[in-house]
Amino acid sequence: MINHDRLLTKFGVSMKFGDKYIPLEKFNKMREESLKNPEKFWGEQAKCLDWDKTWDKVLEWNPPYARWFVNGKLNASYNCVDRHIKGSRRNKAAIIWENENGDCRTLTYYELYREVNKFANVLQNLGVDKGDRVAIYLPMIPEAVIAMLACARIGAIHTVVFSGFSSDALAERINDAGAEVLITADILYRRGKKINLKNIVDKSLLDCPSINYVVYVHRDKDNDIKLKEGRDYLWDELMKGAKKYVKPVSVESNHPLFILYTSGTTGKPKGVVHSTGGYLVYVTKTMEWTWGINDMDVFWCTADIGWITGHSYVVYAPLSLGTTTVIYEGAIDYPNPGRIWEIIENHGVTILYTAPTAIRMLMKYGEEWVKSHDLSTLRMLGSVGEPINPKAWEWYYEVVGQKRCPIADCYWQTETGGHIIYPPLGIQNIPLKPGSATFPGIGIDADVVDENGNSLPPNKKGLLVIKNPWPGMLLGLWKNDVRYRKAYWERIKNCYCPSDYAIKDEDGYFWILGRADEVLNVAGHRIGTAELEHVLVSHPLVAEAAVIGKPDEIKGEVPVAFVIPRKEIDDKKEAKEQIIKYVRDTLGPVAAPTMIFFVNKLPKTRSGKIMRRVLKKLILGEDLGDLSTIEDNTSIEEIKNELSDFV
Ligand code: WT7
């Protein structure tokens, strides 16, 4: 049990906490209305966007498929750029970009508008049409946003692939989505190094028959890019001849805006599909409700655009609201641990949205790095990706926010589009408890239930569920209906199940306790153990593999692999390095196991299932609990021996 009294922090509200009654009138009233009459409520909220045609019906709910604002028509790029240039935001900074080298670029809304239009025409000239898929494999540069919005402008569906992923991961996503065009760059900068993306792309493309054209952003002007005749083009060259205006294609609200791949419990990533209307309404409103955005705000979400956080709160929500969004390419602690604070100071950032893993890392560098910068512009903070531990919360609140800035701990997922459990600080002050994402948001009917779907009393651990559809809910999984139903709707009847454990406390606060499936959360990234095992066993040295998450002070969790080798291994150290390199090259550095143990047997149940729970206990040096279902006890002894140096 978590000791709430000790963790409790009062923020700005003069109330005795722990009282039965929490006076959150405004929020409670809105929430109540949103649940009582969702159609009326969301119909009102949807006016935050410019629609070309009003919907016939706010919600069509054929479980498990929700369709919002049916037959309403709109264009996402129009809502993110065009509508702002008609008024006083025309010359306001839309994007402030900076990289590790200190290079800066600012694009006003008008400049962004021009770039998006031109690139939309470039895509048209490459034959991209409404509904076609375009893969974007770019670092954190303005071109990434321009490319996303240009796709949206012509009704093409983008699929952004995190630039830290390697060639196989890129190819797999391109192929699943059937992307015809790939937008990428020659290099990216990270920790003072130039990383050659072109080499990765070349390798992927050996195996991507659907790709007709590749557009390269040429960054490293010291080196030419070797282009393949008829397939490869340079961004700048194509932009030169492009038309200055492309009429935004008006799409039906449920036309897919993008596909974004995320890890699941099987070896293959899931292609989460989001809508245009429902998604854009939801991210716009949740951003407003969470932080109460105004025209003075400079918003910095440190997430990469390759993840949903980047899609929703670097690109779509800030731009839809006409906010200034900061984009930083590189590591936030490079070239020195004060880099993140320097950027806040340089650009007068008012809201910082980052992840607990980053906070823990920055905390380790010490307060001095923070204190030597002027952070007085900050007014609010945000946390996302995993539960934030109270120590990190307190440091974030006291040292970074100087006890002035409330922290919005936002719980959500790729699939939910936007925040679903979060404090709506933009509506009213909410007493915060470090480590709790507070309450289910407006329009979200969440609960904590047992495996049979029965609601649990306060402080009992169970599965988090959502009982109703909301506009940011995924449309489905790309070309995989069976998996959509299975992954989210079968575990608990009639409920959306995010596969996270949670408790709600006696005050109604929700505490997320971690994944309730075989998915790891490594520094805020979801990594399926099955996906990783699948890659491990494709290595020639590996016969069988089991992956578990080992708690880590900074990253929250790191993957550890137990491997049965195919043959006797002479040099274990070298073999481990080889396998780790292989995972880095195949899946990307985030997924690389930090330790590999060679064993002859894995603990399995009699039905042949690997008992990862036992492996986890072994590595933690904990009591193994009930082993009655284990097939062969000797596996345990062997692993214990292997681990004796580490535990
Ligand atoms: C999983 C979703 C969209 C957020 C970025 C990751 C965990 C996320 C929190 C939080 C506790 C959190 C959950 C969730 N998670 N935010 N504030 N508190 N846990 O998106 O890759 O789709 O991962 O991240 O386990 O299911 P994602």
XYZ file of C-alpha atoms and ligand atoms in Angstrom:
674
model
C 0.000 0.000 0.000
C 1.191 3.469 -0.782
C 1.278 5.886 2.077
C -0.746 8.730 0.625
C -0.487 11.030 3.595
C 3.246 11.158 3.311
C 3.093 11.845 -0.399
C 0.374 14.389 -0.364
C 1.196 17.816 -1.712
C -1.277 20.620 -1.588
C -1.157 22.860 -4.564
C -2.682 26.271 -4.570
C -5.934 25.136 -3.070
C -6.709 26.003 0.487
C -8.464 22.896 1.554
C -7.835 20.286 4.088
C -6.919 17.285 2.119
C -8.241 13.960 3.229
C -11.692 15.451 3.766
C -14.396 13.267 2.296
C -15.470 16.012 -0.050
C -13.076 17.265 -2.694
C -14.449 20.561 -3.980
C -13.646 20.341 -7.651
C -16.954 21.804 -8.748
C -16.010 23.043 -12.157
C -14.184 19.924 -13.225
C -16.704 17.576 -11.672
C -19.556 19.366 -13.371
C -17.924 19.180 -16.775
C -17.026 15.571 -16.257
C -20.521 14.705 -15.198
C -22.007 16.415 -18.226
C -19.543 14.725 -20.550
C -20.552 11.295 -19.274
C -24.278 11.935 -18.995
C -24.711 13.250 -22.456
C -21.562 12.603 -24.470
C -23.082 13.535 -27.801
C -24.201 16.943 -26.632
C -20.967 17.522 -24.770
C -18.550 16.545 -27.545
C -20.701 18.247 -30.156
C -20.042 21.491 -28.263
C -16.318 20.779 -27.806
C -15.819 19.991 -31.494
C -16.401 23.660 -32.226
C -12.760 24.171 -31.257
C -11.984 23.179 -34.842
C -12.963 24.680 -38.178
C -15.186 22.231 -40.019
C -15.998 22.388 -43.715
C -19.224 20.555 -43.062
C -20.948 19.802 -39.781
C -21.427 16.176 -38.782
C -24.739 14.350 -39.019
C -24.145 12.418 -35.839
C -21.684 13.074 -33.022
C -21.111 9.427 -32.154
C -21.814 6.143 -33.824
C -20.909 3.458 -31.323
C -20.868 -0.080 -32.635
C -18.702 -1.675 -29.980
C -15.770 -1.929 -30.245
C -15.791 0.634 -33.056
C -16.423 4.298 -32.332
C -16.940 6.763 -35.140
C -17.022 10.421 -34.110
C -18.563 13.379 -35.897
C -19.881 11.148 -38.653
C -20.046 12.825 -42.062
C -18.436 15.934 -40.667
C -15.702 17.201 -42.975
C -12.469 18.952 -42.163
C -8.772 19.125 -42.862
C -6.166 18.776 -40.118
C -3.495 20.916 -41.781
C -6.051 23.685 -42.332
C -6.805 23.575 -38.623
C -3.135 23.600 -37.658
C -1.964 26.363 -39.992
C -4.392 28.073 -42.367
C -6.842 29.240 -39.778
C -4.118 30.919 -37.728
C -2.684 32.974 -40.554
C -5.969 34.736 -41.068
C -5.640 36.540 -37.756
C -3.141 37.869 -35.284
C -1.122 34.666 -35.146
C 0.080 35.043 -38.699
C 3.557 36.139 -37.631
C 3.667 34.260 -34.358
C 6.296 31.546 -33.995
C 4.693 28.197 -34.716
C 7.893 26.191 -34.365
C 11.082 27.099 -32.550
C 13.705 24.573 -33.474
C 17.139 24.135 -31.987
C 19.733 21.409 -32.099
C 22.713 20.289 -30.044
C 25.079 22.520 -31.993
C 23.006 25.550 -31.068
C 21.634 25.975 -34.597
C 18.212 27.620 -34.412
C 15.345 28.007 -36.799
C 12.013 29.652 -36.169
C 9.036 29.216 -38.422
C 6.122 31.570 -38.066
C 2.656 30.287 -38.768
C 2.812 31.970 -42.150
C 6.174 30.371 -42.961
C 4.932 26.989 -41.835
C 1.870 27.473 -44.010
C 4.030 28.126 -47.064
C 6.257 25.128 -46.446
C 3.340 22.793 -45.831
C 1.648 23.906 -49.026
C 4.747 23.443 -51.109
C 5.512 20.045 -49.690
C 1.905 18.962 -50.170
C 2.408 19.757 -53.826
C 5.681 17.819 -53.858
C 3.788 14.801 -52.575
C 1.112 15.269 -55.209
C 3.796 15.405 -57.872
C 5.115 12.089 -56.580
C 1.677 10.641 -57.170
C 0.499 10.611 -53.562
C -3.254 10.673 -53.293
C -5.882 10.703 -50.578
C -5.623 7.522 -48.472
C -2.101 6.618 -49.682
C 0.496 5.945 -47.006
C 3.650 7.997 -46.618
C 6.417 6.870 -44.262
C 8.356 9.554 -42.416
C 11.711 8.565 -40.978
C 13.172 11.850 -39.860
C 14.956 13.283 -36.859
C 13.477 16.135 -34.835
C 13.645 18.796 -37.522
C 10.945 21.148 -38.824
C 10.726 19.110 -42.030
C 9.213 16.277 -39.989
C 6.285 18.480 -38.982
C 6.018 19.947 -42.458
C 5.869 16.450 -43.939
C 3.201 15.314 -41.479
C 0.999 18.321 -42.139
C 1.572 18.089 -45.894
C 0.261 14.518 -45.799
C -2.748 15.657 -43.802
C -3.334 18.445 -46.305
C -3.876 16.034 -49.174
C -5.585 13.337 -47.115
C -2.579 10.988 -47.227
C -1.962 8.855 -44.154
C 1.417 9.334 -42.535
C 3.268 6.730 -40.615
C 6.163 8.195 -38.690
C 8.907 5.771 -37.738
C 11.136 6.756 -34.823
C 14.543 7.704 -36.229
C 16.237 5.609 -33.551
C 14.765 2.447 -35.043
C 16.932 0.384 -37.318
C 16.493 -1.014 -40.799
C 14.392 -4.084 -40.045
C 12.006 -2.143 -37.827
C 11.669 0.524 -40.516
C 11.103 -2.029 -43.269
C 8.520 -3.910 -41.235
C 6.488 -0.749 -40.674
C 6.761 0.425 -44.272
C 5.620 -2.974 -45.487
C 2.740 -3.346 -43.072
C 1.453 0.110 -43.951
C 2.171 -0.345 -47.665
C 3.804 3.075 -47.840
C 4.597 4.362 -51.315
C 6.816 7.289 -50.443
C 9.473 7.611 -47.768
C 10.602 10.973 -46.408
C 13.953 10.807 -44.673
C 17.318 12.515 -44.226
C 20.963 11.688 -44.827
C 21.991 12.072 -41.200
C 20.849 12.999 -37.729
C 22.818 14.559 -34.901
C 22.993 12.920 -31.505
C 25.525 13.406 -28.740
C 27.913 15.184 -31.025
C 27.874 12.398 -33.568
C 26.466 12.282 -37.041
C 24.328 9.178 -37.416
C 24.017 7.980 -40.957
C 20.331 7.415 -41.660
C 20.915 6.862 -45.355
C 22.767 3.591 -44.699
C 19.881 2.328 -42.584
C 17.367 3.390 -45.201
C 19.324 1.733 -48.022
C 19.291 -1.514 -46.111
C 15.563 -1.299 -45.385
C 14.697 -0.538 -48.964
C 16.151 -3.804 -50.200
C 13.024 -5.258 -48.697
C 10.307 -2.644 -49.322
C 8.617 -3.244 -52.681
C 5.834 -0.718 -52.078
C 8.168 2.289 -51.972
C 8.221 4.203 -55.261
C 10.025 7.347 -54.176
C 12.345 8.526 -51.432
C 12.788 12.172 -50.511
C 15.963 13.094 -48.644
C 16.472 16.168 -46.518
C 20.116 16.919 -47.232
C 21.746 18.073 -44.023
C 25.384 17.143 -44.211
C 26.474 19.505 -46.946
C 30.081 18.249 -46.715
C 28.960 14.992 -48.192
C 26.862 14.272 -51.249
C 24.003 11.838 -51.078
C 24.157 8.975 -53.562
C 20.760 9.043 -55.171
C 19.192 6.191 -57.031
C 18.006 7.408 -60.382
C 14.237 7.600 -60.711
C 13.615 6.799 -57.069
C 15.534 9.226 -54.879
C 15.087 12.982 -54.735
C 16.294 15.860 -52.608
C 13.766 17.801 -50.536
C 15.196 21.211 -51.519
C 15.245 20.401 -55.204
C 11.621 19.264 -55.215
C 10.522 22.282 -53.186
C 12.039 24.667 -55.727
C 9.519 23.831 -58.375
C 6.545 23.318 -56.090
C 3.263 25.201 -56.268
C 2.728 27.760 -53.512
C -0.797 26.710 -52.664
C -2.573 23.383 -52.446
C -6.219 23.392 -51.518
C -6.683 21.340 -48.350
C -8.566 18.145 -49.102
C -11.685 18.015 -47.011
C -11.921 14.552 -45.480
C -14.647 12.807 -43.536
C -13.989 12.986 -39.809
C -13.130 9.277 -39.624
C -10.644 9.340 -42.448
C -7.349 8.068 -40.954
C -4.915 10.850 -40.149
C -2.062 8.524 -39.338
C -0.864 5.053 -38.427
C 1.592 4.741 -35.581
C 3.177 1.446 -34.650
C 3.508 0.359 -31.053
C 4.649 -2.807 -29.338
C 2.213 -5.444 -28.246
C 2.336 -8.878 -26.744
C 3.151 -10.669 -29.991
C 6.234 -10.416 -32.150
C 4.702 -7.942 -34.577
C 4.120 -4.278 -33.781
C 0.539 -3.002 -33.920
C -0.455 -0.312 -36.408
C -2.636 2.012 -34.350
C -4.907 4.044 -36.624
C -6.191 7.462 -35.551
C -8.979 9.491 -37.076
C -8.882 13.087 -38.242
C -11.849 14.748 -36.503
C -12.165 12.845 -33.241
C -8.408 12.730 -32.702
C -7.876 16.425 -33.405
C -10.767 17.485 -31.176
C -9.486 15.265 -28.389
C -5.838 16.354 -28.439
C -6.806 20.016 -28.763
C -9.191 19.884 -25.805
C -6.974 17.744 -23.562
C -4.066 20.124 -24.078
C -6.306 23.028 -23.151
C -7.787 21.237 -20.134
C -4.420 20.042 -18.869
C -2.512 23.317 -19.043
C -4.960 26.052 -19.954
C -3.002 27.283 -22.967
C -2.830 31.007 -23.758
C -1.196 33.010 -26.509
C 1.882 33.805 -24.416
C 2.760 30.155 -23.987
C 5.871 28.545 -25.365
C 5.272 24.845 -25.058
C 8.059 22.312 -25.003
C 7.290 18.634 -25.088
C 10.590 16.781 -25.240
C 9.167 13.633 -26.837
C 10.324 12.550 -30.258
C 7.773 12.872 -33.057
C 8.293 9.150 -33.617
C 6.086 8.476 -30.592
C 2.469 9.366 -29.927
C 3.467 12.048 -27.421
C 5.279 13.802 -30.237
C 2.342 13.428 -32.631
C -0.230 14.738 -30.182
C 1.621 17.285 -28.051
C 4.550 18.410 -30.203
C 2.592 18.696 -33.433
C -1.189 18.433 -33.579
C -2.475 19.890 -30.296
C -0.085 22.844 -29.996
C -0.512 23.825 -33.641
C -4.255 23.381 -33.593
C -4.332 25.775 -30.624
C -1.993 28.224 -32.346
C 0.680 27.737 -29.691
C 4.436 28.012 -30.133
C 5.931 24.536 -29.998
C 9.616 23.913 -29.316
C 11.416 21.177 -31.189
C 14.839 20.062 -30.077
C 17.070 17.705 -31.968
C 19.528 15.809 -29.829
C 20.029 14.706 -26.268
C 18.724 17.067 -23.588
C 21.943 16.613 -21.591
C 24.365 17.221 -24.427
C 26.854 18.917 -24.740
C 26.370 19.499 -21.021
C 23.809 18.517 -18.383
C 22.411 22.050 -18.381
C 21.320 21.923 -22.014
C 17.626 21.412 -21.231
C 17.570 24.389 -18.863
C 19.454 26.524 -21.355
C 16.779 25.913 -23.963
C 14.016 26.840 -21.534
C 15.885 30.039 -20.758
C 16.721 30.823 -24.391
C 13.165 30.569 -25.607
C 11.192 31.499 -22.516
C 9.470 28.126 -22.317
C 6.341 28.371 -20.160
C 5.343 24.707 -20.054
C 7.735 21.766 -20.014
C 6.370 18.302 -20.702
C 8.857 15.473 -20.226
C 9.278 11.931 -18.887
C 10.209 10.583 -15.443
C 13.249 8.846 -16.898
C 14.583 12.220 -18.066
C 13.818 13.809 -14.708
C 15.700 11.081 -12.850
C 18.693 11.514 -15.116
C 18.709 15.305 -14.693
C 18.302 14.914 -10.956
C 21.512 12.901 -10.851
C 23.476 15.749 -12.401
C 22.533 17.907 -9.433
C 20.668 21.130 -8.716
C 23.489 23.426 -9.764
C 22.793 22.849 -13.427
C 19.205 23.934 -12.924
C 19.899 26.833 -10.615
C 22.387 28.493 -12.925
C 19.584 29.132 -15.410
C 16.653 31.497 -15.355
C 13.553 29.318 -15.368
C 11.172 32.022 -14.227
C 9.119 31.767 -17.423
C 7.965 28.263 -16.516
C 4.401 28.169 -15.243
C 3.465 24.514 -15.542
C 5.079 21.139 -15.918
C 4.050 17.778 -17.275
C 5.133 14.185 -16.874
C 4.366 11.225 -19.099
C 5.475 7.724 -20.021
C 5.486 5.838 -16.739
C 4.462 6.373 -13.144
C 6.602 9.136 -11.683
C 8.282 8.135 -8.441
C 7.646 10.587 -5.599
C 11.329 11.485 -5.255
C 11.559 12.566 -8.871
C 8.201 14.339 -8.545
C 9.398 16.354 -5.587
C 12.608 17.349 -7.317
C 10.721 18.342 -10.459
C 8.285 20.374 -8.360
C 10.772 22.014 -6.028
C 13.941 22.461 -8.042
C 12.627 22.849 -11.577
C 9.231 24.389 -10.904
C 10.420 26.253 -7.799
C 7.200 25.219 -6.045
C 5.377 27.531 -8.392
C 4.496 25.177 -11.210
C 1.979 22.394 -10.787
C 2.854 19.086 -12.412
C 0.384 17.409 -14.699
C 1.135 13.703 -14.560
C -0.601 12.502 -17.686
C -1.478 8.876 -18.163
C -2.356 7.748 -21.651
C -1.239 5.529 -24.532
C -0.606 5.479 -28.242
C -4.098 4.035 -28.592
C -5.898 6.689 -26.545
C -4.717 9.564 -28.750
C -4.472 11.986 -25.842
C -4.426 12.138 -22.037
C -7.056 10.019 -20.319
C -6.076 10.232 -16.648
C -4.601 13.647 -15.816
C -5.223 16.688 -13.663
C -7.198 19.265 -15.672
C -5.167 22.176 -14.323
C -6.392 24.380 -17.124
C -9.872 24.201 -15.659
C -9.099 24.494 -11.992
C -6.446 23.844 -9.399
C -6.320 20.236 -8.407
C -4.631 19.032 -5.226
C -1.848 16.798 -6.476
C -0.464 13.640 -5.022
C 3.019 12.813 -6.337
C 2.847 9.597 -8.294
C -0.856 9.765 -9.070
C -2.159 10.978 -12.424
C -5.238 12.099 -10.413
C -8.647 11.485 -11.971
C -10.114 10.049 -15.151
C -10.437 12.968 -17.518
C -13.455 14.666 -18.966
C -15.404 12.191 -21.072
C -13.551 9.207 -19.621
C -15.454 6.669 -17.555
C -12.584 4.708 -16.010
C -12.542 2.152 -13.252
C -10.332 -0.457 -11.609
C -11.716 -3.986 -11.903
C -10.787 -7.598 -11.199
C -10.226 -10.155 -13.994
C -13.993 -10.708 -14.179
C -14.732 -7.057 -14.656
C -16.087 -6.413 -11.162
C -15.383 -2.962 -9.827
C -12.886 -3.079 -6.968
C -13.113 -1.149 -3.711
C -10.569 1.615 -2.972
C -6.902 0.643 -2.681
C -7.340 -2.780 -4.281
C -5.041 -3.451 -7.193
C -6.740 -4.432 -10.414
C -6.946 -3.724 -14.114
C -7.629 -0.269 -15.391
C -10.562 -0.136 -17.814
C -12.474 2.481 -19.738
C -16.140 1.842 -20.119
C -17.071 4.282 -22.824
C -15.671 5.538 -26.124
C -13.952 8.942 -26.327
C -13.016 10.959 -29.429
C -9.285 10.174 -29.218
C -9.854 6.434 -29.137
C -8.091 4.563 -31.940
C -10.189 3.689 -34.986
C -8.626 0.241 -34.983
C -5.438 -1.539 -35.967
C -4.232 -1.221 -39.531
C -5.691 -4.107 -41.506
C -5.984 -6.241 -38.412
C -9.450 -6.299 -36.919
C -9.008 -9.597 -35.143
C -6.009 -8.324 -33.259
C -7.802 -5.049 -32.430
C -10.594 -6.899 -30.683
C -8.258 -9.307 -29.013
C -5.721 -6.756 -27.791
C -8.150 -4.308 -26.215
C -11.665 -5.653 -25.888
C -11.509 -9.301 -24.890
C -9.787 -9.220 -21.551
C -12.666 -7.433 -19.812
C -16.117 -7.664 -21.341
C -17.490 -4.446 -22.878
C -14.505 -2.406 -21.740
C -11.417 -0.950 -23.329
C -8.482 -2.479 -21.464
C -5.164 -0.602 -21.686
C -3.370 -3.491 -19.912
C -2.144 -1.468 -16.973
C -2.577 -2.272 -13.306
C -3.976 0.468 -11.126
C -5.605 1.290 -7.844
C -7.976 4.088 -7.037
C -7.604 5.445 -3.542
C -10.223 6.557 -1.049
C -10.223 10.069 -2.547
C -10.835 8.765 -6.039
C -7.240 9.339 -7.217
C -5.932 6.771 -9.678
C -2.457 5.294 -9.288
C -1.024 3.470 -12.269
C 1.116 0.555 -11.166
C 2.647 -0.679 -14.422
C 1.942 -2.997 -17.309
C -0.373 -5.941 -16.928
C 0.986 -7.742 -19.985
C 4.286 -8.911 -21.379
C 5.318 -5.431 -22.420
C 8.247 -3.584 -20.851
C 8.422 0.144 -20.272
C 12.032 1.128 -20.927
C 12.598 4.844 -20.401
C 8.997 5.468 -21.372
C 9.164 3.270 -24.477
C 6.985 0.249 -24.881
C 8.952 -2.845 -25.790
C 7.185 -6.141 -26.253
C 9.102 -9.032 -24.724
C 7.789 -11.230 -27.547
C 9.109 -8.822 -30.188
C 12.514 -8.835 -28.557
C 12.549 -12.614 -28.111
C 11.569 -13.000 -31.738
C 14.608 -10.978 -32.798
C 16.901 -12.835 -30.392
C 15.969 -16.239 -31.740
C 16.632 -15.073 -35.274
C 20.318 -14.705 -34.324
C 22.374 -17.736 -35.424
C 23.766 -18.319 -31.930
C 20.370 -18.373 -30.225
C 18.066 -21.360 -29.918
C 15.596 -19.986 -27.402
C 15.211 -16.748 -25.481
C 13.197 -15.236 -22.656
C 13.168 -11.539 -21.861
C 12.198 -9.867 -18.626
C 12.322 -6.320 -17.291
C 14.803 -5.555 -14.536
C 14.138 -2.454 -12.446
C 16.543 0.374 -13.255
C 17.098 3.568 -11.348
C 17.055 5.852 -14.386
C 15.173 3.991 -17.098
C 12.539 2.476 -14.859
C 13.098 -0.891 -16.426
C 15.707 -2.466 -18.728
C 15.466 -5.662 -20.782
C 17.447 -8.663 -19.592
C 17.641 -11.787 -21.767
C 18.046 -15.426 -20.868
C 19.320 -17.297 -23.863
C 19.719 -20.967 -24.693
C 22.583 -21.118 -27.193
C 22.436 -23.284 -30.288
C 25.846 -24.725 -29.636
C 28.575 -24.590 -27.038
C 29.912 -21.050 -26.800
C 33.642 -20.514 -26.304
C 33.859 -16.815 -25.768
C 30.711 -15.805 -23.898
C 31.657 -12.146 -23.639
C 32.102 -11.828 -27.361
C 28.915 -13.755 -28.085
C 26.921 -11.469 -25.783
C 28.318 -8.374 -27.458
C 27.496 -9.816 -30.840
C 23.898 -10.526 -29.847
C 23.423 -7.114 -28.258
C 24.759 -5.442 -31.371
C 22.401 -7.533 -33.448
C 19.386 -6.352 -31.420
C 20.546 -2.744 -31.663
C 20.861 -3.069 -35.426
C 17.576 -4.877 -35.877
C 15.213 -3.238 -33.415
C 17.144 -0.166 -32.355
C 19.208 0.849 -29.331
C 16.204 1.276 -26.966
C 15.473 -2.426 -27.143
C 19.007 -3.722 -26.544
C 19.242 -6.012 -23.495
C 21.589 -4.716 -20.828
C 22.487 -8.258 -19.774
C 22.410 -11.630 -21.438
C 22.674 -14.889 -19.546
C 23.439 -18.144 -21.334
C 21.547 -21.076 -19.857
C 20.780 -24.647 -20.894
C 17.141 -24.615 -19.842
C 14.449 -22.066 -19.161
C 11.877 -22.534 -16.410
C 8.678 -23.630 -18.117
C 5.233 -24.770 -17.127
C 4.190 -28.285 -18.036
C 2.290 -26.861 -20.954
C 5.543 -25.349 -22.220
C 5.056 -21.685 -21.304
C 8.158 -19.817 -20.213
C 7.745 -18.697 -16.599
C 9.020 -15.135 -16.913
C 7.688 -14.376 -13.445
C 10.199 -16.873 -12.046
C 13.055 -15.396 -14.056
C 12.172 -11.977 -12.753
C 12.162 -13.143 -9.162
C 15.470 -14.869 -9.724
C 17.115 -11.727 -10.982
C 15.655 -9.713 -8.128
C 16.832 -12.339 -5.651
C 13.286 -12.665 -4.351
C 11.381 -15.638 -3.034
C 10.196 -17.676 -6.028
C 6.711 -18.330 -4.709
C 4.567 -21.165 -5.976
C 6.560 -23.428 -8.310
C 4.066 -26.268 -8.495
C 3.489 -25.843 -12.226
C 7.151 -25.926 -13.170
C 8.206 -28.738 -15.460
C 11.833 -29.110 -14.445
C 13.349 -27.706 -11.285
C 16.940 -28.062 -12.402
C 16.564 -25.059 -14.678
C 16.265 -22.892 -11.569
C 19.472 -24.119 -9.977
C 21.384 -23.564 -13.146
C 20.124 -19.995 -13.524
C 20.848 -19.269 -9.891
C 24.466 -20.283 -10.503
C 24.672 -18.160 -13.596
C 23.263 -15.173 -11.702
C 25.336 -15.568 -8.565
C 27.767 -12.877 -9.685
C 25.027 -10.348 -10.206
C 22.404 -10.665 -7.519
C 2.032 3.041 -21.620
C 1.742 3.654 -22.940
C 1.388 8.202 -24.286
C 2.395 8.216 -23.288
C 3.738 7.809 -23.815
C 3.920 6.323 -23.973
C 2.662 3.862 -19.520
C 2.259 6.324 -19.903
C 2.000 7.070 -17.886
C 1.798 7.777 -16.655
C 1.947 5.739 -15.540
C 2.180 5.668 -17.824
C 1.494 2.923 -19.365
C 0.830 2.992 -20.728
N 2.353 5.236 -19.097
N 2.052 7.422 -19.182
N 1.637 9.115 -16.620
N 1.773 7.060 -15.503
N 2.154 5.007 -16.650
O 2.966 5.830 -24.854
O 4.236 3.916 -25.782
O 1.737 3.980 -25.942
O 2.891 3.605 -23.738
O 2.980 3.851 -20.922
O 1.971 1.647 -19.110
O 0.015 1.889 -21.021
P 2.944 4.311 -25.164
